[in-house]
Tab-separated table of N, CA and C in Angstrom:
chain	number	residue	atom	x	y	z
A	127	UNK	N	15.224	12.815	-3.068
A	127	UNK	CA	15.937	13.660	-2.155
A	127	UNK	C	15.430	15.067	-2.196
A	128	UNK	N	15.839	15.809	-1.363
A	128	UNK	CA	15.419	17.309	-1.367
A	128	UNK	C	16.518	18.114	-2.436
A	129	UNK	N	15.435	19.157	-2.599
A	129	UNK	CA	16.456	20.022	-2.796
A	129	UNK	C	17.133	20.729	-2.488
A	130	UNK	N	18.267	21.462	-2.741
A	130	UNK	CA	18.996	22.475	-2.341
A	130	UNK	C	20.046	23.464	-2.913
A	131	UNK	N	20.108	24.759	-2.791
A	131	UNK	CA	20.574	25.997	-3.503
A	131	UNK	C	21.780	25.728	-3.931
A	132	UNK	N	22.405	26.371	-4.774
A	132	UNK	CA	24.293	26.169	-5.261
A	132	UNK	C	25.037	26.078	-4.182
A	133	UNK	N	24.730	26.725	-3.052
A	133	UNK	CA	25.788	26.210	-1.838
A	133	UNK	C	25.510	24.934	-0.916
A	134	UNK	N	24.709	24.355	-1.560
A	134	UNK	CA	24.135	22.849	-1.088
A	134	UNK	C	23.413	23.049	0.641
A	135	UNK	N	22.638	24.436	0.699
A	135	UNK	CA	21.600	25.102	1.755
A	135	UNK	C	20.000	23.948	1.059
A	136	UNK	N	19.547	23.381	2.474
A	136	UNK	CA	18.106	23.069	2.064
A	136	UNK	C	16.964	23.866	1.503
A	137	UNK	N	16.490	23.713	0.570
A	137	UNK	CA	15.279	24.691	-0.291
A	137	UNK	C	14.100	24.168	0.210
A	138	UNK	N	13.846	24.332	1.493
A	138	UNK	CA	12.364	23.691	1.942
A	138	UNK	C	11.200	24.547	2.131
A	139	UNK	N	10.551	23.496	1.740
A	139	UNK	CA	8.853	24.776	2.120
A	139	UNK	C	8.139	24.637	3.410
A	140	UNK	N	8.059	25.868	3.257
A	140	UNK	CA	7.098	26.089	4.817
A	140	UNK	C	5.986	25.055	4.601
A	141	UNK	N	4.814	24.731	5.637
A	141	UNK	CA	3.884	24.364	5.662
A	141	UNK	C	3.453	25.214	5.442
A	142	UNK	N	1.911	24.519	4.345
A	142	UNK	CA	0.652	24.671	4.485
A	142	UNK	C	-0.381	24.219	4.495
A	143	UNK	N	-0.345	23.665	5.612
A	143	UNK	CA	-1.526	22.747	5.876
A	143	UNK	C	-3.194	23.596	5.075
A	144	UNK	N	-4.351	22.350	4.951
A	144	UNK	CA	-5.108	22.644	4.384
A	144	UNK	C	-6.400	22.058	5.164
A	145	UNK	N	-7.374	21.885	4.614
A	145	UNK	CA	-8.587	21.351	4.971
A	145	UNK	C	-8.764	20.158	4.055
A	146	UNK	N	-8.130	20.093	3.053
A	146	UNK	CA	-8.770	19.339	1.663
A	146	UNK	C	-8.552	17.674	2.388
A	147	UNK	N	-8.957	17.097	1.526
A	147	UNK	CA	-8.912	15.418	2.447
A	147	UNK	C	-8.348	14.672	1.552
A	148	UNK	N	-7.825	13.725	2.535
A	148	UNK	CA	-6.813	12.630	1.701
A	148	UNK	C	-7.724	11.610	1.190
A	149	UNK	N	-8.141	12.066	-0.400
A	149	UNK	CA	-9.138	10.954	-0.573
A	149	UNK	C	-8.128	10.587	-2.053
A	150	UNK	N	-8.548	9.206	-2.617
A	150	UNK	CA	-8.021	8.940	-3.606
A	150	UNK	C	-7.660	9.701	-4.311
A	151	UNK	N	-6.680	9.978	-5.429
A	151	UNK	CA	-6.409	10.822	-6.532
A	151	UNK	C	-6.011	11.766	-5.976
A	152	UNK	N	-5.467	12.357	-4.703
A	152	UNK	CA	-5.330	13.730	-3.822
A	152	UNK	C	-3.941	13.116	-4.536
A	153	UNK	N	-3.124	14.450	-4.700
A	153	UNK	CA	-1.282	14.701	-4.571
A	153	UNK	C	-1.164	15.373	-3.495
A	154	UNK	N	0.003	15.408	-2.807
A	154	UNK	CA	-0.321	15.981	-1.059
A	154	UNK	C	1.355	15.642	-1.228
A	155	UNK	N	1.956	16.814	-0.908
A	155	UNK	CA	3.440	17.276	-0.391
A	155	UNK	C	4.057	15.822	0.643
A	156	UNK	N	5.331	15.645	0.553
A	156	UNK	CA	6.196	14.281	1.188
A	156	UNK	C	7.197	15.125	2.287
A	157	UNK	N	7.198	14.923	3.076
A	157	UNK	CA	8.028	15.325	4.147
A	157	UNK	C	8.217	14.574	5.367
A	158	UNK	N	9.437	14.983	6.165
A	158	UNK	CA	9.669	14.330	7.069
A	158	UNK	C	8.752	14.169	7.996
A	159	UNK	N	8.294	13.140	8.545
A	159	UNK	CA	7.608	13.286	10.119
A	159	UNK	C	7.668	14.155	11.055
A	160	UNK	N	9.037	14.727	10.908
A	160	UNK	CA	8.916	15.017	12.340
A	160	UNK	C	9.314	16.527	12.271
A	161	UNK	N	9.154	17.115	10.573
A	161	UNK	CA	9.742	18.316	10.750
A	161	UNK	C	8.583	18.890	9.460
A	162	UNK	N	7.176	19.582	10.162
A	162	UNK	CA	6.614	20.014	9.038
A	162	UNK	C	7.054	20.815	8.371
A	163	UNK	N	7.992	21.387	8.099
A	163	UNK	CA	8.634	22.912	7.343
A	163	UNK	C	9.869	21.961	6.339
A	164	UNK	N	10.146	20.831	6.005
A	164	UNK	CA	10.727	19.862	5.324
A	164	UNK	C	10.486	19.673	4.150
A	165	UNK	N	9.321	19.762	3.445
A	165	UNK	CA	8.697	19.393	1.998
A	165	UNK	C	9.412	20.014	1.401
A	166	UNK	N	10.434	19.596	0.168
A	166	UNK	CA	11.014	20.022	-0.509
A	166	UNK	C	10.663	19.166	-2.131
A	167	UNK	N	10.981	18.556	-2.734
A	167	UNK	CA	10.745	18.192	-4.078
A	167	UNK	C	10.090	16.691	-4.432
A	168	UNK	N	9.022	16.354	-3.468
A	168	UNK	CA	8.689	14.807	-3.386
A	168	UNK	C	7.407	15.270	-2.996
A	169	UNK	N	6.521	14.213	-3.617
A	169	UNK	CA	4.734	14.019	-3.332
A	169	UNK	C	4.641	12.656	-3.618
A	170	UNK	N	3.001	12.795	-3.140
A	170	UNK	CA	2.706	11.163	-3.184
A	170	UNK	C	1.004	11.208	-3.524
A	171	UNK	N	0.584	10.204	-4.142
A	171	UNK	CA	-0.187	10.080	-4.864
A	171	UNK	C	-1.422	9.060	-4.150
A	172	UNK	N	-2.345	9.684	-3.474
A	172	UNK	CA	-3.108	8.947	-2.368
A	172	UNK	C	-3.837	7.457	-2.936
A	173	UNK	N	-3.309	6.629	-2.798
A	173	UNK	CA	-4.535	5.045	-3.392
A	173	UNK	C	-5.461	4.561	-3.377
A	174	UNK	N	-5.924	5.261	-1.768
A	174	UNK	CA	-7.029	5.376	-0.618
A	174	UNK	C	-7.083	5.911	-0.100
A	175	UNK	N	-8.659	6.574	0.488
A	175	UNK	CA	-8.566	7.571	1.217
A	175	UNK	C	-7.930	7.147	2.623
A	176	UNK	N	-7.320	8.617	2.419
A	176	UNK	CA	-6.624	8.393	4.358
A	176	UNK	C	-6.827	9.556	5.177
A	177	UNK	N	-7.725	9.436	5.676
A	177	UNK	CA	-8.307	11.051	7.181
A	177	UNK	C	-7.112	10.883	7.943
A	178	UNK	N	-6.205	9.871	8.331
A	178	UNK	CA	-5.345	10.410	9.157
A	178	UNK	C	-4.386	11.315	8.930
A	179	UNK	N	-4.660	11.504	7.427
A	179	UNK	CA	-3.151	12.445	6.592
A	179	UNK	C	-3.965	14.132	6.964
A	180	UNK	N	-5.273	13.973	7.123
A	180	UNK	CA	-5.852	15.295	6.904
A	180	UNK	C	-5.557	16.659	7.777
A	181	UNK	N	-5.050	17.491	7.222
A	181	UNK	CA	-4.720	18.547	7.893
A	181	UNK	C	-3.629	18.420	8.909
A	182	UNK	N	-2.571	17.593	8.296
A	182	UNK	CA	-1.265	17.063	8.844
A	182	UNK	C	-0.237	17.492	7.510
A	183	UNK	N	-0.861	17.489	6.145
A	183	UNK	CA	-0.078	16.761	4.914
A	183	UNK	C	-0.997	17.940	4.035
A	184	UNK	N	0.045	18.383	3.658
A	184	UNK	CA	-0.325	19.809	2.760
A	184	UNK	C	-1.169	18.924	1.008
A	185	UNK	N	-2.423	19.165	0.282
A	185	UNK	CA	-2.614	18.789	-0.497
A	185	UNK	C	-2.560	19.573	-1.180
A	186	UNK	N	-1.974	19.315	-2.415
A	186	UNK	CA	-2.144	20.359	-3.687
A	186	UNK	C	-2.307	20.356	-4.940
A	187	UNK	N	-3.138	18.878	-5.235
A	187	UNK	CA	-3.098	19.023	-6.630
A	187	UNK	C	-4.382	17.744	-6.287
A	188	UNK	N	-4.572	17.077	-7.789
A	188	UNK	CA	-5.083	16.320	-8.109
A	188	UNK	C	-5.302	15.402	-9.302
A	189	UNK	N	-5.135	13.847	-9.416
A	189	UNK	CA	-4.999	13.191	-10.700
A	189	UNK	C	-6.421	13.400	-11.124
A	190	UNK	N	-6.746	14.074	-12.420
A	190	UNK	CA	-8.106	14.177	-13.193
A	190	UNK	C	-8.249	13.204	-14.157
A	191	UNK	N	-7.084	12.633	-14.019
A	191	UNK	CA	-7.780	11.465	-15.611
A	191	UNK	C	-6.289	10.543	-15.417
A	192	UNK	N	-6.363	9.388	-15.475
A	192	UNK	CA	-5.548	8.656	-15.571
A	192	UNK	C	-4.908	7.854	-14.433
A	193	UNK	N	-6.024	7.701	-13.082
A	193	UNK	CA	-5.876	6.954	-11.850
A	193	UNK	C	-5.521	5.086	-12.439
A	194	UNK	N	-6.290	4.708	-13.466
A	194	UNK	CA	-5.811	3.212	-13.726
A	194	UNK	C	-4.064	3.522	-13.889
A	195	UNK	N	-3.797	3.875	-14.737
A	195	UNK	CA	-2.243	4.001	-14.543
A	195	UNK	C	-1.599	4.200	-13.590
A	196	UNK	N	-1.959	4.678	-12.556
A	196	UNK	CA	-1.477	4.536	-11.455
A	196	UNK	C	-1.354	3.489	-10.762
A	197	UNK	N	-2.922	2.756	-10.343
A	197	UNK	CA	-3.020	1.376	-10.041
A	197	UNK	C	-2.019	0.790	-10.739
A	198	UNK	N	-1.434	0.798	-12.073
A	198	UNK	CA	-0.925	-0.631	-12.729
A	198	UNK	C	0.339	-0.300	-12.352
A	199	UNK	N	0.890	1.199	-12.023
A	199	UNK	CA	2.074	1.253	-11.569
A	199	UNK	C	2.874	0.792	-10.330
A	200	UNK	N	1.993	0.955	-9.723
A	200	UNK	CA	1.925	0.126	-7.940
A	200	UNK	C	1.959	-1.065	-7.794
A	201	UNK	N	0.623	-1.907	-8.861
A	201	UNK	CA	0.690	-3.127	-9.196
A	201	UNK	C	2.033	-3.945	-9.684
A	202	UNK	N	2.523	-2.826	-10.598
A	202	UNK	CA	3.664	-3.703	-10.913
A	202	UNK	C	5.677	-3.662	-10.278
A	203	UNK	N	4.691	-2.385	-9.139
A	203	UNK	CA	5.854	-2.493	-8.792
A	203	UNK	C	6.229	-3.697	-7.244
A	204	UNK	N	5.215	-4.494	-7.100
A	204	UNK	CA	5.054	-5.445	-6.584
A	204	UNK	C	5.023	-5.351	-4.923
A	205	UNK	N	4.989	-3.940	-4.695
A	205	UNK	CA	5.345	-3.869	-3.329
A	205	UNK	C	4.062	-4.733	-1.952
A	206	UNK	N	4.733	-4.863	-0.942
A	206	UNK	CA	4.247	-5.843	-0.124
A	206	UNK	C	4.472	-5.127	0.967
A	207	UNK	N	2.698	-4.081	0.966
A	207	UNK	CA	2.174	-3.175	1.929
A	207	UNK	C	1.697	-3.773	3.406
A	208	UNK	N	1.709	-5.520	3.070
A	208	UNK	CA	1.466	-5.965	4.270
A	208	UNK	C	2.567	-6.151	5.858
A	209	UNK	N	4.238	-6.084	4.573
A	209	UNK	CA	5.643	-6.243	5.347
A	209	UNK	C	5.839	-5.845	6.267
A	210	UNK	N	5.835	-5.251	7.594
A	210	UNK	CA	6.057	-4.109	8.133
A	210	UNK	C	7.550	-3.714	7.960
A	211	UNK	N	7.930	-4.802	7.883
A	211	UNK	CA	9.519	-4.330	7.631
A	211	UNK	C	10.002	-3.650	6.355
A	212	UNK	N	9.366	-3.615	5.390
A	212	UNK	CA	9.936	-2.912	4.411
A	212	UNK	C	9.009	-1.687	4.320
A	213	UNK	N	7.907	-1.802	5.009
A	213	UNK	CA	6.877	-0.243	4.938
A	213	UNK	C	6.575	-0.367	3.510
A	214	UNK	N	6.310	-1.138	2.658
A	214	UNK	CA	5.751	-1.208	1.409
A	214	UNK	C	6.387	-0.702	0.420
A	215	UNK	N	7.783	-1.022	0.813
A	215	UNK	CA	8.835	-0.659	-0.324
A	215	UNK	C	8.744	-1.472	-1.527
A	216	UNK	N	8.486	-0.974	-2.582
A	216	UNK	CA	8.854	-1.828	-3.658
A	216	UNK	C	9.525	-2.509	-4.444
A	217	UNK	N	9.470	-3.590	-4.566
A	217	UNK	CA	10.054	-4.780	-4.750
A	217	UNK	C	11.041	-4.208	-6.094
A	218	UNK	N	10.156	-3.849	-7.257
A	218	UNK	CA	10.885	-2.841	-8.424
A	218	UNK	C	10.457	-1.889	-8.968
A	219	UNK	N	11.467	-0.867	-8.981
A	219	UNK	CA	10.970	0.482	-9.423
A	219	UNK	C	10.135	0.607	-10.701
A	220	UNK	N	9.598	1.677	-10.706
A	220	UNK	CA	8.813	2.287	-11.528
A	220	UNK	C	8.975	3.789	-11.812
A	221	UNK	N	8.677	3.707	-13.305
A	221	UNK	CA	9.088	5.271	-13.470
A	221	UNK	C	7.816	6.169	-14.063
A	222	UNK	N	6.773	7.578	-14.043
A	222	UNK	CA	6.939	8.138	-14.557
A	222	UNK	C	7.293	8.898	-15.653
A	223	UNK	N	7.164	8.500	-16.646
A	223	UNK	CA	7.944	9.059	-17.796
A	223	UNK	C	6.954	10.789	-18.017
A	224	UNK	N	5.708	10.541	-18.370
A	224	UNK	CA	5.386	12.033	-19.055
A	224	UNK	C	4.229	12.375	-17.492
A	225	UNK	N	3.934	13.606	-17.097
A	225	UNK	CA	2.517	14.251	-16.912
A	225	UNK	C	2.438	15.486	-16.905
A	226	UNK	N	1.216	15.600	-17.438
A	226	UNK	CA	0.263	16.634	-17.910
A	226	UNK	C	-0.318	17.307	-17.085
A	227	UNK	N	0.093	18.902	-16.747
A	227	UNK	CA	-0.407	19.248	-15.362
A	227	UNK	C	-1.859	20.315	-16.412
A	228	UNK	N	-2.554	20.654	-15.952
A	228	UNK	CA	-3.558	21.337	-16.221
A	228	UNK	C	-4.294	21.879	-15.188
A	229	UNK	N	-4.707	23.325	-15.646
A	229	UNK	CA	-5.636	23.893	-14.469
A	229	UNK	C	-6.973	23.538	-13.905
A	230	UNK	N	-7.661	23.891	-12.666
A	230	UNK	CA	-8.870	23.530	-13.002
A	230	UNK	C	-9.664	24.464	-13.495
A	231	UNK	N	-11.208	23.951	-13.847
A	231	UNK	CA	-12.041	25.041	-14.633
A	231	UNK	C	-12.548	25.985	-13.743
């Protein structure tokens, strides 16, 4: 869910779109479709590259070490990207427990 201030006001971020490309390992801001100024406390973690996200979908980070864990997380969360009806919801959650943000050099 998003966030929002002590008076339960939305804390959303402006866009900022970029140039960078949706290639594997990209982290890139989660927001509504239909409202770029929406990104509030959710990202997503690219599997494959995707040009259609490019310069639509603010990127801002990047996984430097530890993409198999990712795969096995997806993997096991069994989802069925082929469904259209569930949009590749997963079958069972998965959590996240630790990451390690670091700068680049």
């Amino acid at each position: 869910g998003g966030a929002t201030d002590p008076k339960g006001k939305p804390l959303n971020v402006k866009h900022e779109f970029n140039d960078l490309p949706h290639r594997r390992g990209v982290v890139s801001m989660a927001r509504m479709q239909t409202d770029p100024d929406s990104a509030s406390s959710q990202f997503f973690i690219v599997l494959k590259d995707a040009p259609s996200l490019d310069r639509q979908w603010t990127v801002f980070a990047e996984v430097a070490d530890g993409m198999e864990a990712i795969d096995r997380l997806v993997a096991e969360s069994h989802a069925d990207t082929n469904d259209l009806r569930t949009g590749g919801r997963p079958a069972s959650y998965q959590k996240i427990n630790k990451i390690e943000l670091t700068e680049a050099p």
